[in-house]
Structure formats: C-alpha cells, structure tokens
C-alpha cells in the first residue's frame, strides 16, 4: 500500500514538532491537498497521541507513520498508536527487523550504497536519501544504476517546489518534505498554502 500511495502522490509530509491539539486540522489540509503519507517524528511533543489522532481522523487511503524511529521498542509503540510506516534517519538492522516483524512499512535513511543494499536486504520498502542537500541528484543517478530495478529512492532535506525537477530527472520517485512544508508555529492556512504549492509542483513534474 505504501508504494501505491506514493504512486498516487510521491510526497511525504514530515510534521516535526506538530502538537496533538493541531494534528487533526493539519492532517486534514494535507489530505485535502493530495498527501497520502504523513509522518510524525518521535521527537515531536507527545508524538504517539498525534499519530493516533491522525489515524483516527483521516481516511484509510492515507498512511500514517512515525519518523526518527531509533529503537525496536519505539516500533512497538508506533504500532500500538496506529502507525503504519516506520521512517528512520539511519539503517539500524535491529529496528529494520522489528518493523518488518510488526508488519509495518519501512523507510530507512541511507547515505551510502552499502547502507542502501543492506536496508533492501532487510526488507525496506522505500529508501530515504538523507540528507539530500549533501548528496545531490548525481548520487541518485549513480545509485539507481546499480540498485535493484524498481527501487524507490526518496530525497529528504532541503526540498522545495523549485528544486524537485533536478532530482526527478535523476530518477527520484518522490520526496520527504520537512520544514519547507511544516514548522511549529505555522497556522493551518499557511500549511495548506505550502501543501498546495508542493502538490502543484509534483503534478507538473508527473505530466512531463
């Protein structure tokens, strides 16, 4: 289902710092804009409550996940809260195995081909290329030449509507969007405006 959601819209919303009392409204404007994967990093305030709120308030075709997952114990807490996707900044095999054992989708962070191959061997569904600012489109093109055909590589970090094309030209099939989309203190209207701008840029790329 994760790959189907990303095929519909390759943008993942990363709500670092979102509060439980605003999660429902922020999630709704993201869904209305076209987002179908929403992630709450675990270093946000009371993240498990926000994950549960999003899962309970949004349709089933929107996957809810957790980011900055660092331990197998956190994997279990995410699952208990209704989370369906485990997103990591790294590629710790213990966390990868815990996520697969829990039946959750998995998007580990990778910064080298060695990490990418190891993560795929552990059952990663998509690979998070992080930080994208450091790696650049040339890295994506080089990696995809050797990774298994069909590997989904999603740049995360510093992505904005104006620089997405250079990454998709290199073979990226989607993006994780953090502070360019949501920052603590933003109003719901501000998030909605940014979400619409990102989705418009994505749709324009998809038509090319």
PDB file of N, CA and C in Angstrom, residues 59-98:
ATOM      1  N   UNK A  59      -8.961   9.288   6.256  1.00  0.00           N
ATOM      2  CA  UNK A  59      -9.398   8.073   5.557  1.00  0.00           C
ATOM      3  C   UNK A  59      -8.296   7.010   5.496  1.00  0.00           C
ATOM      4  N   UNK A  60      -8.719   5.786   5.252  1.00  0.00           N
ATOM      5  CA  UNK A  60      -7.801   4.644   5.268  1.00  0.00           C
ATOM      6  C   UNK A  60      -6.761   4.709   4.164  1.00  0.00           C
ATOM      7  N   UNK A  61      -7.032   5.473   3.088  1.00  0.00           N
ATOM      8  CA  UNK A  61      -6.049   5.537   2.000  1.00  0.00           C
ATOM      9  C   UNK A  61      -4.903   6.488   2.301  1.00  0.00           C
ATOM     10  N   UNK A  62      -4.900   7.093   3.487  1.00  0.00           N
ATOM     11  CA  UNK A  62      -3.780   7.933   3.922  1.00  0.00           C
ATOM     12  C   UNK A  62      -2.998   7.157   4.977  1.00  0.00           C
ATOM     13  N   UNK A  63      -1.748   6.854   4.675  1.00  0.00           N
ATOM     14  CA  UNK A  63      -0.903   6.118   5.615  1.00  0.00           C
ATOM     15  C   UNK A  63      -0.287   7.074   6.635  1.00  0.00           C
ATOM     16  N   UNK A  64      -0.307   6.664   7.893  1.00  0.00           N
ATOM     17  CA  UNK A  64       0.267   7.469   8.970  1.00  0.00           C
ATOM     18  C   UNK A  64       1.509   6.761   9.499  1.00  0.00           C
ATOM     19  N   UNK A  65       2.595   7.502   9.619  1.00  0.00           N
ATOM     20  CA  UNK A  65       3.833   6.900  10.071  1.00  0.00           C
ATOM     21  C   UNK A  65       4.515   7.719  11.146  1.00  0.00           C
ATOM     22  N   UNK A  66       5.642   7.185  11.589  1.00  0.00           N
ATOM     23  CA  UNK A  66       6.477   7.861  12.576  1.00  0.00           C
ATOM     24  C   UNK A  66       7.870   8.029  12.012  1.00  0.00           C
ATOM     25  N   UNK A  67       8.473   9.170  12.280  1.00  0.00           N
ATOM     26  CA  UNK A  67       9.841   9.426  11.862  1.00  0.00           C
ATOM     27  C   UNK A  67      10.775   9.450  13.061  1.00  0.00           C
ATOM     28  N   UNK A  68      12.075   9.454  12.775  1.00  0.00           N
ATOM     29  CA  UNK A  68      13.107   9.455  13.809  1.00  0.00           C
ATOM     30  C   UNK A  68      12.898   8.286  14.769  1.00  0.00           C
ATOM     31  N   UNK A  69      12.567   7.121  14.197  1.00  0.00           N
ATOM     32  CA  UNK A  69      12.406   5.909  14.998  1.00  0.00           C
ATOM     33  C   UNK A  69      13.794   5.289  15.189  1.00  0.00           C
ATOM     34  N   UNK A  70      14.186   5.105  16.445  1.00  0.00           N
ATOM     35  CA  UNK A  70      15.566   4.723  16.742  1.00  0.00           C
ATOM     36  C   UNK A  70      15.717   3.373  17.421  1.00  0.00           C
ATOM     37  N   UNK A  71      14.623   2.816  17.973  1.00  0.00           N
ATOM     38  CA  UNK A  71      14.744   1.574  18.730  1.00  0.00           C
ATOM     39  C   UNK A  71      13.593   0.617  18.394  1.00  0.00           C
ATOM     40  N   UNK A  72      13.796  -0.685  18.596  1.00  0.00           N
ATOM     41  CA  UNK A  72      12.703  -1.638  18.408  1.00  0.00           C
ATOM     42  C   UNK A  72      11.512  -1.349  19.323  1.00  0.00           C
ATOM     43  N   UNK A  73      11.789  -0.838  20.535  1.00  0.00           N
ATOM     44  CA  UNK A  73      10.703  -0.516  21.460  1.00  0.00           C
ATOM     45  C   UNK A  73       9.805   0.586  20.892  1.00  0.00           C
ATOM     46  N   UNK A  74      10.407   1.557  20.225  1.00  0.00           N
ATOM     47  CA  UNK A  74       9.612   2.619  19.613  1.00  0.00           C
ATOM     48  C   UNK A  74       8.755   2.078  18.474  1.00  0.00           C
ATOM     49  N   UNK A  75       9.266   1.089  17.756  1.00  0.00           N
ATOM     50  CA  UNK A  75       8.473   0.460  16.689  1.00  0.00           C
ATOM     51  C   UNK A  75       7.167  -0.075  17.263  1.00  0.00           C
ATOM     52  N   UNK A  76       7.246  -0.758  18.391  1.00  0.00           N
ATOM     53  CA  UNK A  76       6.052  -1.329  19.021  1.00  0.00           C
ATOM     54  C   UNK A  76       5.094  -0.234  19.479  1.00  0.00           C
ATOM     55  N   UNK A  77       5.640   0.858  20.001  1.00  0.00           N
ATOM     56  CA  UNK A  77       4.789   1.968  20.446  1.00  0.00           C
ATOM     57  C   UNK A  77       4.094   2.634  19.263  1.00  0.00           C
ATOM     58  N   UNK A  78       4.792   2.749  18.153  1.00  0.00           N
ATOM     59  CA  UNK A  78       4.188   3.323  16.947  1.00  0.00           C
ATOM     60  C   UNK A  78       3.033   2.443  16.474  1.00  0.00           C
ATOM     61  N   UNK A  79       3.260   1.150  16.452  1.00  0.00           N
ATOM     62  CA  UNK A  79       2.208   0.236  16.017  1.00  0.00           C
ATOM     63  C   UNK A  79       0.992   0.328  16.944  1.00  0.00           C
ATOM     64  N   UNK A  80       1.248   0.390  18.245  1.00  0.00           N
ATOM     65  CA  UNK A  80       0.150   0.481  19.214  1.00  0.00           C
ATOM     66  C   UNK A  80      -0.654   1.761  19.040  1.00  0.00           C
ATOM     67  N   UNK A  81      -0.008   2.809  18.545  1.00  0.00           N
ATOM     68  CA  UNK A  81      -0.686   4.092  18.331  1.00  0.00           C
ATOM     69  C   UNK A  81      -1.426   4.146  17.001  1.00  0.00           C
ATOM     70  N   UNK A  82      -1.290   3.097  16.201  1.00  0.00           N
ATOM     71  CA  UNK A  82      -1.970   3.079  14.911  1.00  0.00           C
ATOM     72  C   UNK A  82      -1.088   3.434  13.738  1.00  0.00           C
ATOM     73  N   UNK A  83       0.205   3.643  13.982  1.00  0.00           N
ATOM     74  CA  UNK A  83       1.129   3.966  12.897  1.00  0.00           C
ATOM     75  C   UNK A  83       1.355   2.793  11.979  1.00  0.00           C
ATOM     76  N   UNK A  84       1.607   3.099  10.712  1.00  0.00           N
ATOM     77  CA  UNK A  84       1.760   2.053   9.700  1.00  0.00           C
ATOM     78  C   UNK A  84       3.105   2.085   8.991  1.00  0.00           C
ATOM     79  N   UNK A  85       3.840   3.187   9.133  1.00  0.00           N
ATOM     80  CA  UNK A  85       5.109   3.359   8.418  1.00  0.00           C
ATOM     81  C   UNK A  85       6.191   3.753   9.425  1.00  0.00           C
ATOM     82  N   UNK A  86       7.332   3.086   9.353  1.00  0.00           N
ATOM     83  CA  UNK A  86       8.475   3.418  10.197  1.00  0.00           C
ATOM     84  C   UNK A  86       9.517   4.125   9.334  1.00  0.00           C
ATOM     85  N   UNK A  87       9.812   5.358   9.689  1.00  0.00           N
ATOM     86  CA  UNK A  87      10.814   6.149   8.969  1.00  0.00           C
ATOM     87  C   UNK A  87      11.983   6.404   9.919  1.00  0.00           C
ATOM     88  N   UNK A  88      13.182   6.180   9.425  1.00  0.00           N
ATOM     89  CA  UNK A  88      14.374   6.260  10.253  1.00  0.00           C
ATOM     90  C   UNK A  88      15.407   7.197   9.621  1.00  0.00           C
ATOM     91  N   UNK A  89      16.242   7.851  10.434  1.00  0.00           N
ATOM     92  CA  UNK A  89      17.322   8.653   9.868  1.00  0.00           C
ATOM     93  C   UNK A  89      18.523   7.797   9.494  1.00  0.00           C
ATOM     94  N   UNK A  90      18.485   6.523   9.903  1.00  0.00           N
ATOM     95  CA  UNK A  90      19.624   5.630   9.725  1.00  0.00           C
ATOM     96  C   UNK A  90      19.119   4.268   9.262  1.00  0.00           C
ATOM     97  N   UNK A  91      19.967   3.263   9.379  1.00  0.00           N
ATOM     98  CA  UNK A  91      19.650   1.940   8.828  1.00  0.00           C
ATOM     99  C   UNK A  91      19.990   0.832   9.823  1.00  0.00           C
ATOM    100  N   UNK A  92      19.630   1.029  11.088  1.00  0.00           N
ATOM    101  CA  UNK A  92      19.943   0.047  12.134  1.00  0.00           C
ATOM    102  C   UNK A  92      19.163  -1.238  11.868  1.00  0.00           C
ATOM    103  N   UNK A  93      19.874  -2.352  11.703  1.00  0.00           N
ATOM    104  CA  UNK A  93      19.234  -3.624  11.356  1.00  0.00           C
ATOM    105  C   UNK A  93      18.236  -4.069  12.422  1.00  0.00           C
ATOM    106  N   UNK A  94      18.492  -3.765  13.691  1.00  0.00           N
ATOM    107  CA  UNK A  94      17.566  -4.178  14.760  1.00  0.00           C
ATOM    108  C   UNK A  94      16.204  -3.506  14.575  1.00  0.00           C
ATOM    109  N   UNK A  95      16.224  -2.244  14.198  1.00  0.00           N
ATOM    110  CA  UNK A  95      14.974  -1.507  14.008  1.00  0.00           C
ATOM    111  C   UNK A  95      14.278  -1.968  12.729  1.00  0.00           C
ATOM    112  N   UNK A  96      15.067  -2.204  11.687  1.00  0.00           N
ATOM    113  CA  UNK A  96      14.505  -2.708  10.433  1.00  0.00           C
ATOM    114  C   UNK A  96      13.773  -4.030  10.663  1.00  0.00           C
ATOM    115  N   UNK A  97      14.403  -4.923  11.392  1.00  0.00           N
ATOM    116  CA  UNK A  97      13.807  -6.239  11.625  1.00  0.00           C
ATOM    117  C   UNK A  97      12.573  -6.137  12.507  1.00  0.00           C
ATOM    118  N   UNK A  98      12.611  -5.258  13.485  1.00  0.00           N
ATOM    119  CA  UNK A  98      11.447  -5.077  14.361  1.00  0.00           C
ATOM    120  C   UNK A  98      10.260  -4.543  13.563  1.00  0.00           C
TER     121      UNK A  98
END
